[in-house]
PDB file of C-alpha atoms and ligand atoms in Angstrom:
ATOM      1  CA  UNK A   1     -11.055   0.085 -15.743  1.00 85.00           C
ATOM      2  CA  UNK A   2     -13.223  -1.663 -13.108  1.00 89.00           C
ATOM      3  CA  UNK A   3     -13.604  -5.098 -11.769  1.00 93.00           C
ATOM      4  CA  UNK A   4     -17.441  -5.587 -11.142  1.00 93.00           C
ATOM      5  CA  UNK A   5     -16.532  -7.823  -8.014  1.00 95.00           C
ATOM      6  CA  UNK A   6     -13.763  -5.450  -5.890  1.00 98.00           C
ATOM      7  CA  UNK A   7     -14.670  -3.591  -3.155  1.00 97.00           C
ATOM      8  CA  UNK A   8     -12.231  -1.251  -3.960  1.00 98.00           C
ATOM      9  CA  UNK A   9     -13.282  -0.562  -6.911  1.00 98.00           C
ATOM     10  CA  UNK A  10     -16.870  -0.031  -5.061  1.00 97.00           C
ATOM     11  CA  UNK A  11     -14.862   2.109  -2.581  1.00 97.00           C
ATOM     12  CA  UNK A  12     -12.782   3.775  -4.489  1.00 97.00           C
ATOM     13  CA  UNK A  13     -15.928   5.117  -7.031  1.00 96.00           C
ATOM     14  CA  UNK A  14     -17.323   6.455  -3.870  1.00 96.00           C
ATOM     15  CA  UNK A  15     -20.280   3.731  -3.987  1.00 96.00           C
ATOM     16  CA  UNK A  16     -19.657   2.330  -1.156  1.00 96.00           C
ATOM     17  CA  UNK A  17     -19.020   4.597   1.501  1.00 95.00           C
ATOM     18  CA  UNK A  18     -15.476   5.249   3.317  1.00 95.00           C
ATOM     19  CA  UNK A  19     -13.774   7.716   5.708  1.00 95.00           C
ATOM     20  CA  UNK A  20     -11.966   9.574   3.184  1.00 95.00           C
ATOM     21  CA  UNK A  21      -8.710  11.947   3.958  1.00 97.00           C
ATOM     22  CA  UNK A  22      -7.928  12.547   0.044  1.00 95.00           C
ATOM     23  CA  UNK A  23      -9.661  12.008  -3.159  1.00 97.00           C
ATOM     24  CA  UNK A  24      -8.600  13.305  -6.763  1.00 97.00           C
ATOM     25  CA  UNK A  25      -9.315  12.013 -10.407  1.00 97.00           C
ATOM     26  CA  UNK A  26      -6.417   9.376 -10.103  1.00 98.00           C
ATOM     27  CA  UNK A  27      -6.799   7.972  -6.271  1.00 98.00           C
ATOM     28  CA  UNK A  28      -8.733   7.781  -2.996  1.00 97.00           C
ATOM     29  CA  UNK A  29      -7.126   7.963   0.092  1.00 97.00           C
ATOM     30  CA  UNK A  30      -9.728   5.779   2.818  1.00 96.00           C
ATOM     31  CA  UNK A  31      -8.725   4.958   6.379  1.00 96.00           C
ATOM     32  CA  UNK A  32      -8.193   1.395   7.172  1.00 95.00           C
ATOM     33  CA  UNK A  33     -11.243  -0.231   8.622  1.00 94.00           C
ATOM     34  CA  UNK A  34      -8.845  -2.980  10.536  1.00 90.00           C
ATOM     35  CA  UNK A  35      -6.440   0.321  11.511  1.00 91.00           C
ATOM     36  CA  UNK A  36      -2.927  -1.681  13.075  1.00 89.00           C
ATOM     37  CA  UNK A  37      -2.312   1.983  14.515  1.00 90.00           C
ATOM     38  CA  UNK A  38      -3.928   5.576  14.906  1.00 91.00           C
ATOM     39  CA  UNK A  39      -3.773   6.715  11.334  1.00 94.00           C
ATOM     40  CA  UNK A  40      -3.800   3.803   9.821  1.00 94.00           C
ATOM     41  CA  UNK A  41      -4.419   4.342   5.976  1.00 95.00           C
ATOM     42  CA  UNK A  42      -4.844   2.468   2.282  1.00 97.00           C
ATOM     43  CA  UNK A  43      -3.989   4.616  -0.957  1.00 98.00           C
ATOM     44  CA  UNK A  44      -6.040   2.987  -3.773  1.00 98.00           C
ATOM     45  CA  UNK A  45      -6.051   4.000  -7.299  1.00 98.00           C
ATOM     46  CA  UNK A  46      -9.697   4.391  -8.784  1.00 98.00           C
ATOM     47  CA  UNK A  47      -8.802   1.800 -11.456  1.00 98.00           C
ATOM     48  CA  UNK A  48      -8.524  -1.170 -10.783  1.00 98.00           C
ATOM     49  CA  UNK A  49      -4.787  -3.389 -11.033  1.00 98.00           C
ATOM     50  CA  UNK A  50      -4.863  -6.447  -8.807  1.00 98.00           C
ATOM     51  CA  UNK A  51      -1.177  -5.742  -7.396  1.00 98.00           C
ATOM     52  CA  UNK A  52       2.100  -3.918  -8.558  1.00 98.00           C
ATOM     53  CA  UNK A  53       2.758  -6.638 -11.200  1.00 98.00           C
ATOM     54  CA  UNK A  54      -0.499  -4.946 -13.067  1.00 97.00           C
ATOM     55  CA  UNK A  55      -0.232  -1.431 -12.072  1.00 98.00           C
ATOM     56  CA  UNK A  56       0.299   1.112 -14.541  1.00 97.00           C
ATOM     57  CA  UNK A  57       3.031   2.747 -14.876  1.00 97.00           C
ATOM     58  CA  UNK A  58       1.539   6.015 -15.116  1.00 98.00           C
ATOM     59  CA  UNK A  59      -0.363   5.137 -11.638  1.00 98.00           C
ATOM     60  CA  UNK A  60       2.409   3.956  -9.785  1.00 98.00           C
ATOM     61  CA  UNK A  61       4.778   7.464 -10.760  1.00 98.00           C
ATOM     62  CA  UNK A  62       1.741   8.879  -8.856  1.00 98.00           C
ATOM     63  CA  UNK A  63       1.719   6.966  -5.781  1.00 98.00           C
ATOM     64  CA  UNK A  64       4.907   7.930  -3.686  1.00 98.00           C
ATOM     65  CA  UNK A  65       4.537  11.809  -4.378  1.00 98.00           C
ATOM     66  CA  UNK A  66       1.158  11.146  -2.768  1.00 97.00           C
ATOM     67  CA  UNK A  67       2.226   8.769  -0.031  1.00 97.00           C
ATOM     68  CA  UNK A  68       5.161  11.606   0.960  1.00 96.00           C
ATOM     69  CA  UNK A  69       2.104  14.159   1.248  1.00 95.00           C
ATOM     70  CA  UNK A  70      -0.383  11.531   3.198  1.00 96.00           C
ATOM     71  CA  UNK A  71       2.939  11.050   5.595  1.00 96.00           C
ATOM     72  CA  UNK A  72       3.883  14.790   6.021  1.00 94.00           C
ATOM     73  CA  UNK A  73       0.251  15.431   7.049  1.00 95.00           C
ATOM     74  CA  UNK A  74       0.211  12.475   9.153  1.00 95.00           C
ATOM     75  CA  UNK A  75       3.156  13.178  10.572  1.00 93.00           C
ATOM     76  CA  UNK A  76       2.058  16.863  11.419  1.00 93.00           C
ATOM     77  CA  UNK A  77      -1.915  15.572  12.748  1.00 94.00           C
ATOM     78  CA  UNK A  78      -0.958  12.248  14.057  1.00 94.00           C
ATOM     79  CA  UNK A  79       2.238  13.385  15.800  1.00 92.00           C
ATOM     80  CA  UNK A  80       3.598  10.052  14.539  1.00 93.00           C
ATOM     81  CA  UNK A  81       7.062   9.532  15.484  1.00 94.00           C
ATOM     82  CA  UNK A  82       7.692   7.227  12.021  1.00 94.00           C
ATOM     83  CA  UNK A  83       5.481   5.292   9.405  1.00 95.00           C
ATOM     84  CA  UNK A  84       5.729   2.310   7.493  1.00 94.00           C
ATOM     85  CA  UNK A  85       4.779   2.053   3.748  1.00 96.00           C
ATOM     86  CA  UNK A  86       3.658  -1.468   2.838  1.00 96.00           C
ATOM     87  CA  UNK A  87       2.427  -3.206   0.278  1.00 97.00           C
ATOM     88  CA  UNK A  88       1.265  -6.878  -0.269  1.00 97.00           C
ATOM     89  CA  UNK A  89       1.233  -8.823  -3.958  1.00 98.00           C
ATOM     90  CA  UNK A  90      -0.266 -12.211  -3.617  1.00 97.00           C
ATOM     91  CA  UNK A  91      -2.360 -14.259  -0.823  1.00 97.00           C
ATOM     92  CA  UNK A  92       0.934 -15.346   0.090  1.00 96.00           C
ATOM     93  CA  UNK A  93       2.404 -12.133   1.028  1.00 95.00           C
ATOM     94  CA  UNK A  94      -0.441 -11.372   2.794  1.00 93.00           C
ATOM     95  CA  UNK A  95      -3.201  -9.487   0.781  1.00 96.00           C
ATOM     96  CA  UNK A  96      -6.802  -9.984   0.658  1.00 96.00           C
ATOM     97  CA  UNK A  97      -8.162  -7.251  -0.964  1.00 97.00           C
ATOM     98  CA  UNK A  98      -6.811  -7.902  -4.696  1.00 98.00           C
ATOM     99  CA  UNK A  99      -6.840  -4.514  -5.945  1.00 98.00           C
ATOM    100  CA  UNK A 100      -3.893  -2.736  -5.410  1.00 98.00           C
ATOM    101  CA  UNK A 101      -3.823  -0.566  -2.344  1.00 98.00           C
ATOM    102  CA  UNK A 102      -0.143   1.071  -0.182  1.00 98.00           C
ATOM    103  CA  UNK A 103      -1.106   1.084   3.581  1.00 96.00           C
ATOM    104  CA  UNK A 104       0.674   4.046   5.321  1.00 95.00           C
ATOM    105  CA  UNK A 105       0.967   2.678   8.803  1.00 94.00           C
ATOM    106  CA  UNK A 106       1.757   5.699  11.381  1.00 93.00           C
ATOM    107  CA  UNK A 107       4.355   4.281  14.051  1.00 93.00           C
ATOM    108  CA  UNK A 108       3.983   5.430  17.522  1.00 93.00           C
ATOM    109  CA  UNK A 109       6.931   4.986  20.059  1.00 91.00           C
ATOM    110  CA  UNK A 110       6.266   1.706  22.489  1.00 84.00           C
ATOM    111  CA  UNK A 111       3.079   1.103  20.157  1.00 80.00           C
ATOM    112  CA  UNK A 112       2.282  -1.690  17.919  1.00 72.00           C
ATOM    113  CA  UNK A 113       4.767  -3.695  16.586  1.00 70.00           C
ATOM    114  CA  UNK A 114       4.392  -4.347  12.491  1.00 69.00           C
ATOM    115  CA  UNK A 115       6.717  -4.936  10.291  1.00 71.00           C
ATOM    116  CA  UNK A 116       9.374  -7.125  12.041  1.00 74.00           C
ATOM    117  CA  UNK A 117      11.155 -10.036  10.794  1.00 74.00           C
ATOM    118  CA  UNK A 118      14.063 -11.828  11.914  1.00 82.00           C
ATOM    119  CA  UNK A 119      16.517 -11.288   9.590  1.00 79.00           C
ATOM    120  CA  UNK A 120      18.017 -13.829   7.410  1.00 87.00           C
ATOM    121  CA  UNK A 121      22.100 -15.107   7.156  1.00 89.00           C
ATOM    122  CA  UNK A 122      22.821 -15.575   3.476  1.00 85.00           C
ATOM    123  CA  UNK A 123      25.814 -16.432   2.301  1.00 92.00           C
ATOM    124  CA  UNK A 124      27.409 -14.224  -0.425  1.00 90.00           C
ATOM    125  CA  UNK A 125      26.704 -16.859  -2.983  1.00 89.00           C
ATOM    126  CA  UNK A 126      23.293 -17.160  -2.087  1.00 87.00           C
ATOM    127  CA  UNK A 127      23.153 -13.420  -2.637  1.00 86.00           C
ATOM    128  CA  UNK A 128      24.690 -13.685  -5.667  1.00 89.00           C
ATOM    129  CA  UNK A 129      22.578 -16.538  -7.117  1.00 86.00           C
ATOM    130  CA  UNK A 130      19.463 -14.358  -6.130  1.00 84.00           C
ATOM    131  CA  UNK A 131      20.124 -11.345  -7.461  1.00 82.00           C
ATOM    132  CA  UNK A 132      21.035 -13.057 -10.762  1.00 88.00           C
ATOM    133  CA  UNK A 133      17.812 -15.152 -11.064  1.00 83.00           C
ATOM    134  CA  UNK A 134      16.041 -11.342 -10.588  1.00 83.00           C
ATOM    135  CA  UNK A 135      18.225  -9.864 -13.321  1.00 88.00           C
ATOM    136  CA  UNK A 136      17.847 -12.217 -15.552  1.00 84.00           C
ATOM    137  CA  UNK A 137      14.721 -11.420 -16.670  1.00 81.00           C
ATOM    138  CA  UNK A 138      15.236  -7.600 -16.107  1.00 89.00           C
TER     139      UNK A 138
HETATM  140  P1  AMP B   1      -4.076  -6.439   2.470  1.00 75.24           P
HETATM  141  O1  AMP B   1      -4.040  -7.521   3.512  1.00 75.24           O
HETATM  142  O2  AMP B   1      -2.738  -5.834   2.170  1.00 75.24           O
HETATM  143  O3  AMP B   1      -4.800  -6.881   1.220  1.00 75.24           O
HETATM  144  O4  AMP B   1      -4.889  -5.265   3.135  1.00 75.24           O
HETATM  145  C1  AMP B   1      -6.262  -5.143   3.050  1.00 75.24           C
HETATM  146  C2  AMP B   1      -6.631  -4.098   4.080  1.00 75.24           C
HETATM  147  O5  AMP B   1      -7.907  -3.592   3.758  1.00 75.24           O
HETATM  148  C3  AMP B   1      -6.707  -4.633   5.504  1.00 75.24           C
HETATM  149  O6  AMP B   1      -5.816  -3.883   6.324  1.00 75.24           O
HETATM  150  C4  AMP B   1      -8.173  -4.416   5.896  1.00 75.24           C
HETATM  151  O7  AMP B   1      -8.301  -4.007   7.244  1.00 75.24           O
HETATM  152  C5  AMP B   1      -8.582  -3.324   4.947  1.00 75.24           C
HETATM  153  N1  AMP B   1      -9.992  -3.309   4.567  1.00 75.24           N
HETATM  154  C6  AMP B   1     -10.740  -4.341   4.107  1.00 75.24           C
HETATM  155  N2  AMP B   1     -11.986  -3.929   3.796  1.00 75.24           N
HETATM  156  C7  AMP B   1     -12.020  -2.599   4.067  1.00 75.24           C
HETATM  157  C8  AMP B   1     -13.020  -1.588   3.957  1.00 75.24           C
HETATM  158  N3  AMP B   1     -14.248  -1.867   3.515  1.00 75.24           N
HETATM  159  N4  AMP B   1     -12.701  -0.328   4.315  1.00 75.24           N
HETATM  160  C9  AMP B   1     -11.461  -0.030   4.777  1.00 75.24           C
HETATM  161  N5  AMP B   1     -10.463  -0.934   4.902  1.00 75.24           N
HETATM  162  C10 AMP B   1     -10.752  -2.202   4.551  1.00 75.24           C
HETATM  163 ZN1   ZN B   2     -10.716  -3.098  -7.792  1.00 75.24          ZN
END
């Protein structure tokens, strides 16, 4: 499953090239050309699902048993002192590459900040009413 017009696709079928740190049948691992940190790097899947809303189930089982062994290795060859897993769906939450990809971000201590927002003050009932809208249609 391909979309024609992804450069992830291209990238992730190894036609267009990329600095790779892990490939198998199911996903290749590429480093992030606009790198926020040392490290910096995109898990894609070789098929192509625009964001988690598409991605098969299958897929995404695979995807955090490979993200712990990206981090342990970057964690051992970066000498990271953290990471951050994210993960946009959607123009706006920030992703421009539509094809789903999990950036592993390597966080250094005093280095770039990522990551940060100010954090909210709900009330309980806005709580509440939130988490019912969600399981409503769970
Ligand atoms: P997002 O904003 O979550 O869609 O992330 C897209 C990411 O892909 C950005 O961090 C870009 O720097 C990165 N990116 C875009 N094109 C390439 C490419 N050809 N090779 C490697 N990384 C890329
Ligand atoms: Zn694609």
């Amino acid at each position: 499953m391909r979309d024609d017009n992804c450069i992830f696709c291209k990238i992730a079928a190894g036609e267009i090239p990329s600095k790779t740190v892990y490939e198998d049948e199911t996903f290749r691992v590429i480093m992030d050309l606009g790198a926020a940190s040392e490290g910096h790097a995109l898990i894609l899947p070789k098929d192509h699902y625009a964001n988690v809303l598409e991605l098969d189930e299958a897929i995404a089982a695979k995807v955090l048993p490979l993200a712990g062994k990206i981090a342990r290795a970057m964690k051992k060859g970066l000498k990271c002192d953290g990471l951050n897993l994210v993960q946009n769906n959607g123009e706006t939450a920030g992703q421009t590459v539509m094809h789903f990809h999990l950036h592993m971000i390597p966080r250094y201590k005093g280095g770039c900040e990522v990551i940060e927002w100010k954090p909210g003050s709900p009330t309980p009932e806005e709580l509440e009413a939130a988490a019912e809208k969600i399981k409503a249609e769970l």
